Coordinates of C-alpha atoms and ligand atoms in Angstrom, one line a residue:
M121 CA -32.7 -2.5 -20.4
L122 CA -30.2 -0.2 -22.0
T123 CA -28.5 0.2 -18.7
I124 CA -28.3 -3.4 -18.1
L125 CA -26.9 -3.8 -21.5
I126 CA -24.1 -1.2 -20.7
F127 CA -23.2 -2.5 -17.4
V128 CA -22.7 -6.2 -18.7
S129 CA -20.9 -5.1 -21.7
A130 CA -18.6 -2.9 -19.2
F131 CA -17.5 -6.1 -17.4
V132 CA -17.0 -8.3 -20.3
L133 CA -13.2 -7.6 -20.0
V134 CA -10.8 -7.0 -22.7
H135 CA -7.8 -8.6 -21.3
S136 CA -4.4 -6.5 -22.0
G137 CA -1.1 -7.2 -20.4
S138 CA -0.1 -3.5 -19.9
S139 CA -1.9 -0.7 -18.1
P140 CA -3.1 2.5 -19.9
H141 CA -0.1 4.8 -20.1
G142 CA 1.1 8.0 -21.7
E143 CA 2.1 6.5 -25.0
S144 CA -1.1 4.9 -25.9
Y145 CA -3.1 8.1 -24.6
L146 CA -1.1 10.1 -27.2
R147 CA -1.5 7.7 -30.0
S148 CA -5.1 8.0 -29.5
L149 CA -5.0 11.9 -30.5
S150 CA -5.1 13.1 -33.8
S151 CA -2.1 14.9 -34.9
R152 CA -4.0 18.3 -34.8
Q153 CA -4.8 17.6 -31.1
K154 CA -1.3 16.6 -30.3
N155 CA 0.3 19.8 -31.8
E156 CA -2.1 21.9 -29.5
I157 CA -0.4 20.1 -26.5
P158 CA 2.7 22.2 -25.0
R159 CA 6.2 20.3 -25.6
D160 CA 6.9 20.0 -21.6
I161 CA 3.3 18.6 -21.2
I162 CA 4.0 15.8 -23.9
E163 CA 7.3 15.2 -22.4
D164 CA 5.8 14.5 -18.8
S165 CA 2.9 12.3 -20.1
L166 CA 5.7 9.8 -21.1
L167 CA 7.7 10.0 -18.0
D168 CA 7.0 7.7 -14.8
A169 CA 7.0 8.6 -11.4
V170 CA 10.8 8.4 -11.1
G171 CA 11.3 10.4 -14.6
L172 CA 9.2 13.1 -13.3
I173 CA 10.4 13.6 -9.6
T174 CA 13.9 13.4 -11.2
K175 CA 12.9 16.1 -13.8
Y176 CA 11.5 18.5 -11.1
G177 CA 14.8 18.4 -9.2
Y178 CA 14.0 16.2 -6.2
P179 CA 15.8 13.1 -5.0
V180 CA 13.7 9.7 -5.4
E181 CA 14.1 6.1 -4.1
V182 CA 12.1 3.2 -5.2
H183 CA 11.4 0.6 -2.7
E184 CA 9.7 -2.9 -3.1
V185 CA 7.7 -4.1 -0.3
K186 CA 6.1 -7.6 -0.1
T187 CA 2.9 -8.3 1.4
D188 CA 2.0 -11.1 3.7
D189 CA 0.0 -12.7 1.0
G190 CA 2.8 -12.2 -1.7
Y191 CA 1.9 -9.1 -3.6
I192 CA 5.0 -7.2 -4.4
L193 CA 4.3 -3.4 -4.2
T194 CA 6.5 -0.4 -5.4
M195 CA 7.0 2.6 -3.2
H196 CA 8.4 6.1 -4.1
R197 CA 10.1 8.2 -1.8
I198 CA 11.3 11.9 -1.9
P199 CA 13.8 11.7 1.0
E200 CA 14.5 15.5 0.8
G201 CA 13.3 18.6 -0.7
R202 CA 14.8 21.1 -3.1
T203 CA 15.1 24.0 -0.5
S204 CA 14.9 21.7 2.8
K205 CA 17.6 19.0 3.1
G206 CA 18.9 16.8 5.8
G207 CA 17.8 17.3 9.6
N208 CA 15.3 15.5 11.4
R209 CA 12.6 14.6 8.7
P210 CA 9.2 12.8 10.0
P211 CA 8.0 10.5 7.7
V212 CA 4.7 10.9 5.9
Y213 CA 2.9 8.3 3.9
L214 CA 0.7 9.1 1.2
Q215 CA -1.9 6.8 -0.2
H216 CA -3.7 7.2 -3.4
G217 CA -7.3 6.9 -4.6
L218 CA -9.2 4.2 -6.8
L219 CA -7.6 3.8 -10.2
M220 CA -4.7 6.3 -9.4
S221 CA -1.1 6.0 -8.4
S222 CA 1.7 7.7 -6.6
V223 CA 2.0 9.8 -9.6
D224 CA -0.9 11.8 -8.5
W225 CA 0.7 13.2 -5.6
I226 CA 3.5 14.6 -7.9
I227 CA 1.7 15.1 -11.1
N228 CA 1.2 18.7 -10.7
R229 CA 3.9 21.4 -10.8
P230 CA 6.1 21.5 -7.5
D231 CA 4.2 24.6 -6.1
N232 CA 1.0 22.7 -6.0
A233 CA 1.7 19.0 -5.5
L234 CA 1.4 17.6 -1.9
A235 CA 4.6 15.3 -2.3
Y236 CA 6.7 18.1 -3.1
L237 CA 5.3 20.7 -0.8
L238 CA 5.7 18.1 2.2
A239 CA 9.5 17.4 1.1
D240 CA 10.2 21.3 1.1
A241 CA 8.5 21.8 4.4
G242 CA 11.0 19.4 6.0
F243 CA 9.2 15.8 5.8
D244 CA 10.6 12.4 4.4
V245 CA 7.8 11.7 1.9
W246 CA 6.8 8.2 1.0
M247 CA 4.1 7.3 -1.6
G248 CA 2.4 3.9 -1.8
N249 CA 1.0 1.9 -4.7
A250 CA -1.9 -0.5 -3.9
R251 CA -1.8 -4.1 -5.4
G252 CA -3.0 -4.1 -9.2
N253 CA -2.1 -0.5 -10.1
T254 CA 0.6 0.3 -12.8
Y255 CA 3.3 0.3 -10.1
S256 CA 2.2 -3.0 -8.2
R257 CA 1.2 -5.8 -10.9
K258 CA 3.4 -8.1 -9.3
H259 CA 3.2 -11.2 -7.0
A260 CA 5.5 -13.8 -5.7
T261 CA 3.7 -16.7 -7.3
L262 CA 0.5 -15.4 -9.1
N263 CA 0.5 -14.0 -12.6
P264 CA -1.3 -10.6 -13.2
D265 CA -2.6 -12.0 -16.5
K266 CA -4.6 -14.6 -14.7
S267 CA -7.5 -13.8 -12.8
K268 CA -6.3 -15.4 -9.5
F269 CA -4.0 -12.3 -9.0
W270 CA -7.2 -9.9 -9.1
K271 CA -9.2 -11.6 -6.3
F272 CA -9.1 -8.6 -3.9
S273 CA -10.9 -5.6 -3.2
W274 CA -9.9 -2.6 -1.1
N275 CA -10.4 -4.9 2.0
E276 CA -7.2 -6.5 1.0
I277 CA -5.4 -3.3 0.3
G278 CA -6.3 -2.3 3.9
Y279 CA -5.5 -5.4 5.6
Y280 CA -2.2 -6.4 3.8
D281 CA -0.8 -3.7 1.7
L282 CA -1.0 -0.6 4.1
P283 CA 0.5 -2.5 7.1
A284 CA 3.3 -3.9 5.0
M285 CA 4.2 -0.6 3.6
I286 CA 4.0 1.2 7.0
D287 CA 6.2 -1.5 8.6
H288 CA 8.7 -0.8 5.8
I289 CA 8.8 3.0 6.4
L290 CA 8.9 2.5 10.0
A291 CA 12.1 0.0 9.7
Q292 CA 13.6 2.2 7.1
T293 CA 13.3 5.4 9.2
G294 CA 13.9 3.7 12.7
R295 CA 10.8 5.6 13.7
K296 CA 7.8 4.3 15.9
K297 CA 5.2 6.4 14.1
L298 CA 4.3 8.0 10.5
H299 CA 1.8 10.5 9.6
Y300 CA -0.6 9.4 6.9
V301 CA -2.5 11.1 4.2
G302 CA -4.9 9.3 2.2
H303 CA -7.2 10.3 -0.9
S304 CA -10.6 8.5 -1.4
Q305 CA -9.7 4.7 -1.4
G306 CA -6.6 5.6 0.6
T307 CA -8.8 6.6 3.3
T308 CA -11.3 3.5 2.6
S309 CA -8.1 1.2 3.1
F310 CA -6.9 3.0 6.1
F311 CA -10.3 2.6 7.9
V312 CA -10.2 -0.9 7.0
M313 CA -6.8 -1.5 8.6
G314 CA -7.8 0.6 11.6
S315 CA -10.6 -1.7 12.4
N316 CA -9.2 -5.0 11.6
R317 CA -5.5 -4.5 12.1
K318 CA -6.0 -2.4 15.5
E319 CA -2.4 -2.6 16.3
Y320 CA -1.4 -0.4 13.4
N321 CA -3.4 2.5 15.0
N322 CA -0.3 2.8 17.5
K323 CA 1.9 3.6 14.4
I324 CA 0.2 6.5 13.2
A325 CA 1.0 10.0 14.5
S326 CA -2.0 11.6 12.6
M327 CA -4.2 10.7 9.8
H328 CA -5.7 13.0 7.1
A329 CA -8.5 11.9 5.0
L330 CA -9.0 13.6 1.7
S331 CA -12.3 12.9 0.6
P332 CA -13.3 10.2 3.2
V333 CA -14.9 7.1 1.9
A334 CA -16.5 4.6 4.3
Y335 CA -20.4 4.9 4.2
M336 CA -21.7 5.3 0.8
G337 CA -25.7 5.5 1.2
N338 CA -25.8 8.9 -0.1
L339 CA -23.4 9.2 -2.7
K340 CA -24.0 11.2 -6.0
S341 CA -22.1 9.6 -8.7
P342 CA -24.7 8.5 -11.2
L343 CA -22.4 6.1 -12.9
V344 CA -21.8 4.1 -9.5
R345 CA -25.4 4.7 -8.6
M346 CA -26.7 2.8 -11.7
M347 CA -24.2 0.1 -11.4
A348 CA -24.5 -0.7 -7.7
P349 CA -27.7 -2.9 -7.9
M350 CA -25.9 -5.1 -10.3
A351 CA -22.8 -5.3 -8.3
N352 CA -23.0 -9.1 -7.7
T353 CA -24.3 -9.9 -11.0
I354 CA -21.3 -7.8 -12.4
E355 CA -19.2 -10.2 -10.1
L356 CA -20.9 -13.2 -11.7
V357 CA -20.0 -12.0 -15.1
T358 CA -16.5 -11.4 -14.5
S359 CA -16.0 -14.6 -12.8
L360 CA -17.3 -16.4 -15.7
F361 CA -15.0 -14.7 -17.9
G362 CA -12.3 -15.8 -15.7
V363 CA -10.5 -12.1 -15.7
N364 CA -10.7 -9.8 -12.9
E365 CA -9.0 -6.6 -13.9
F366 CA -11.3 -3.6 -14.2
L367 CA -10.8 -2.7 -17.9
P368 CA -14.0 -1.0 -19.3
T369 CA -14.5 -2.0 -23.0
S370 CA -14.7 1.0 -25.7
D371 CA -18.4 0.1 -26.2
F372 CA -19.1 0.9 -22.5
M373 CA -17.0 4.2 -22.6
T374 CA -19.0 5.3 -25.6
L375 CA -22.3 4.7 -23.8
A376 CA -21.3 6.0 -20.4
S377 CA -19.8 9.1 -21.7
H378 CA -23.1 9.6 -24.0
L379 CA -25.3 9.1 -20.9
L380 CA -23.3 11.3 -18.4
C381 CA -21.7 13.7 -20.7
G382 CA -24.2 14.2 -23.4
E383 CA -24.3 14.1 -27.4
G384 CA -20.9 14.3 -29.1
S385 CA -19.4 13.9 -25.7
I386 CA -16.8 11.3 -26.6
F387 CA -14.8 14.0 -28.2
V388 CA -14.5 16.0 -24.8
P389 CA -11.5 14.6 -23.1
V390 CA -12.7 14.2 -19.8
C391 CA -15.7 12.2 -21.0
T392 CA -13.4 9.6 -22.5
N393 CA -11.7 9.0 -19.1
V394 CA -13.3 6.6 -16.6
L395 CA -12.0 8.1 -13.6
F396 CA -14.1 11.4 -14.7
L397 CA -17.0 9.4 -15.5
L398 CA -17.1 7.9 -11.9
A399 CA -16.1 10.9 -10.1
G400 CA -17.5 13.8 -12.0
Y401 CA -15.3 16.9 -12.6
N402 CA -15.3 20.7 -11.8
P403 CA -14.5 22.9 -14.6
D404 CA -13.1 25.8 -12.4
Q405 CA -10.3 23.7 -10.9
L406 CA -9.2 21.6 -13.6
N407 CA -6.2 23.1 -15.6
T408 CA -7.1 22.0 -19.2
T409 CA -3.3 22.3 -20.0
M410 CA -2.5 19.5 -17.6
L411 CA -5.5 17.5 -18.7
P412 CA -3.0 15.3 -21.3
L413 CA -1.0 14.8 -18.4
Y414 CA -3.6 13.4 -16.2
M415 CA -5.2 11.6 -18.9
S416 CA -1.7 10.0 -19.6
H417 CA -1.5 8.5 -16.0
T418 CA -4.9 7.4 -15.0
P419 CA -6.9 4.9 -14.9
A420 CA -3.9 3.3 -13.3
G421 CA -5.4 -0.1 -12.8
A422 CA -7.5 -1.9 -10.2
S423 CA -9.5 -5.0 -9.9
S424 CA -13.3 -5.3 -10.8
R425 CA -13.9 -6.2 -7.0
Q426 CA -12.6 -2.7 -5.8
L427 CA -15.5 -1.4 -7.7
V428 CA -17.9 -3.9 -7.0
H429 CA -17.2 -3.6 -3.1
Y430 CA -18.1 0.2 -3.5
G431 CA -21.4 -0.7 -5.2
Q432 CA -22.3 -3.0 -2.2
E433 CA -21.4 -0.2 0.2
H434 CA -24.0 1.9 -1.7
M435 CA -26.8 -0.6 -1.7
S436 CA -26.2 -1.8 1.9
K437 CA -25.3 1.8 3.5
R438 CA -23.2 -0.2 5.6
F439 CA -19.1 -0.1 6.0
R440 CA -18.6 -3.9 6.0
Q441 CA -16.6 -6.4 4.4
Y442 CA -16.9 -7.9 0.7
D443 CA -20.4 -9.5 0.1
R444 CA -19.8 -13.0 -1.2
G445 CA -23.6 -13.8 -1.4
V446 CA -24.2 -17.5 -0.8
N447 CA -20.4 -18.0 0.4
N448 CA -20.6 -15.5 3.3
F449 CA -21.4 -18.4 5.7
I450 CA -18.2 -20.2 4.6
T451 CA -16.0 -17.2 4.7
Y452 CA -17.4 -15.1 7.6
G453 CA -19.6 -17.7 9.4
S454 CA -22.8 -15.5 9.1
L455 CA -25.1 -14.8 6.4
T456 CA -24.0 -11.3 6.1
P457 CA -20.6 -9.8 5.9
P458 CA -19.1 -8.5 9.0
K459 CA -19.4 -4.8 9.5
Y460 CA -15.8 -2.6 10.2
N461 CA -15.8 -1.0 13.3
P462 CA -14.9 2.7 13.2
E463 CA -15.2 2.9 16.9
S464 CA -12.2 1.0 17.2
I465 CA -10.1 3.3 15.1
T466 CA -7.9 5.1 17.9
A467 CA -5.5 6.7 15.5
P468 CA -6.1 10.6 15.5
V469 CA -8.2 11.4 12.3
F470 CA -8.9 14.6 10.4
L471 CA -11.6 14.5 7.8
H472 CA -11.7 17.0 4.7
Y473 CA -14.9 17.0 2.7
S474 CA -16.8 19.1 0.2
D475 CA -20.3 19.8 -0.9
N476 CA -20.0 18.6 -4.4
D477 CA -17.9 15.3 -3.9
W478 CA -19.7 12.8 -6.0
L479 CA -18.2 9.8 -3.8
A480 CA -17.9 11.3 -0.3
D481 CA -21.2 13.0 0.5
G482 CA -21.3 15.3 3.5
G483 CA -24.0 13.3 5.2
D484 CA -22.0 10.2 5.0
V485 CA -18.7 11.7 6.2
D486 CA -20.8 13.1 9.3
K487 CA -21.8 9.7 10.0
L488 CA -18.2 8.4 10.1
F489 CA -16.9 11.2 12.0
K490 CA -19.3 10.4 14.7
E491 CA -18.3 6.9 15.0
L492 CA -14.7 7.2 14.6
G493 CA -12.8 6.3 17.9
N494 CA -10.4 9.4 17.8
A495 CA -11.9 11.9 15.3
V496 CA -10.0 15.2 16.0
G497 CA -11.4 17.5 13.3
K498 CA -13.8 17.8 10.2
F499 CA -13.0 20.5 7.6
R500 CA -15.4 21.5 4.9
V501 CA -13.6 22.7 1.7
P502 CA -14.6 26.4 1.4
M503 CA -15.7 26.0 -2.3
A504 CA -19.0 24.9 -3.2
E505 CA -17.8 23.2 -6.4
W506 CA -14.8 21.3 -5.0
N507 CA -15.2 17.8 -6.2
H508 CA -13.6 14.4 -5.6
L509 CA -10.6 14.8 -7.9
D510 CA -9.7 18.4 -7.0
Y511 CA -8.0 17.1 -3.9
T512 CA -5.2 15.9 -6.1
W513 CA -5.5 17.8 -9.3
G514 CA -7.4 21.1 -8.2
I515 CA -5.9 24.4 -9.3
D516 CA -6.2 25.7 -5.7
A517 CA -5.4 22.4 -3.9
K518 CA -2.5 24.0 -2.1
R519 CA -4.1 27.0 -0.8
L520 CA -7.4 25.0 0.0
I521 CA -6.0 21.8 1.5
Y522 CA -2.5 21.1 1.4
D523 CA -1.6 24.0 3.5
R524 CA -3.7 23.2 6.0
V525 CA -2.8 19.4 6.1
I526 CA 0.8 20.4 6.5
N527 CA 0.0 22.6 9.6
L528 CA -1.9 20.0 11.0
I529 CA 0.9 17.3 10.6
W530 CA 3.3 19.9 12.4
A531 CA 1.0 20.4 15.3
F532 CA 1.0 16.4 15.7
E533 CA 4.6 16.3 15.4
L534 CA 6.1 19.2 17.6
Ligands
NAG426 C1 -2.1 25.3 -16.0 O1 -0.9 24.4 -16.1 C2 0.1 25.2 -16.9 C3 1.0 24.0 -17.3 O2 1.5 23.4 -16.3 C4 0.7 26.3 -16.0 O3 1.8 27.1 -16.7 C5 -0.3 27.1 -15.7 O4 0.0 28.3 -14.6 C6 -1.8 26.6 -14.9 N1 -2.6 27.4 -14.7 C7 -3.1 27.5 -13.6 C8 -4.5 28.5 -13.4 O5 -2.9 27.2 -12.5

């Protein structure tokens, strides 16, 4: 009963026009807490993607891309490195995970952030932002303050957003192919595209999935597991309230953090962030000095349906389209949603997974690996505690992940 209450209250959405950002996070701290944060971390907490990239000495461009269904997305480009400039620079497209943004590829210092490392290794780096996040709350006709804007899951991100951003990069660079790196939902949406927009496979020179999420039957995240059986009720609740952005209420956050982090946990920073509550965290790989910075830029916004669709994946153990219940027949012409087809993904794919990932379980990754049309390699991160968010924020991300990804990209370029 308690859990039902929690999850209903979670989705009784408090509507607010702006996404969480540095200022409001810093405002939530006491002055003693704030005094303990180094000045440059405070400074970075208040910068957006362009501000951060500029501060660290890299060139940056902002591009707007319109999807076929009218969403206007912001891309950030780092066309050159600090040490490597000019020349023939193959494009690499980075796509963030759920509740994250382009900032997560540059939030660490240049010696441990994938976008900077790629730029200095000789690539032309493009970072996407999915519809609904901080940088992509825009539509040709729909208003993000209205629920109609939020009627999408990662299915639409894969079907519309990724193709639009890929076409934009190829048009701007005059290339026929690019390399793709996705984290979490950035992999799910890629698999949607490779399955349902098959022609895009030919535009991918190589794909690198950091924490691949397609099958979720075995996922470990306690919060997602508890929410999953109520996925469709939650959808009902949200549609009753007419607002479809995922914005957990403070009651929900208090209860979820007590449940998952224990008594008094609301004072532990990671227990106040819904991203950590969903994905877990690994104390050994989390740089606590940097934590205020991560907290300032996430959660970066998503629709409730993105979470509901993941909950459905866990329940059905299938990788398939959004379950519309009684409306499935009208939308899909069948009682159950159509499956995606990993077999038809012909782009060369590398999967990077780990044992302690709350969202991408090894067994589920293995099932995907066997079904993919052109799976080239599968790598287990050689650290037992490596978790979902360590792929973007982990202290040893360069050594354990990025160096390998960069080498693989070169191997498929030369
Ligand atoms: C943690 O972050 C701070 C601030 O960027 C940095 O000075 C320090 O070297 C980092 N620690 C580790 C272990 O990477």
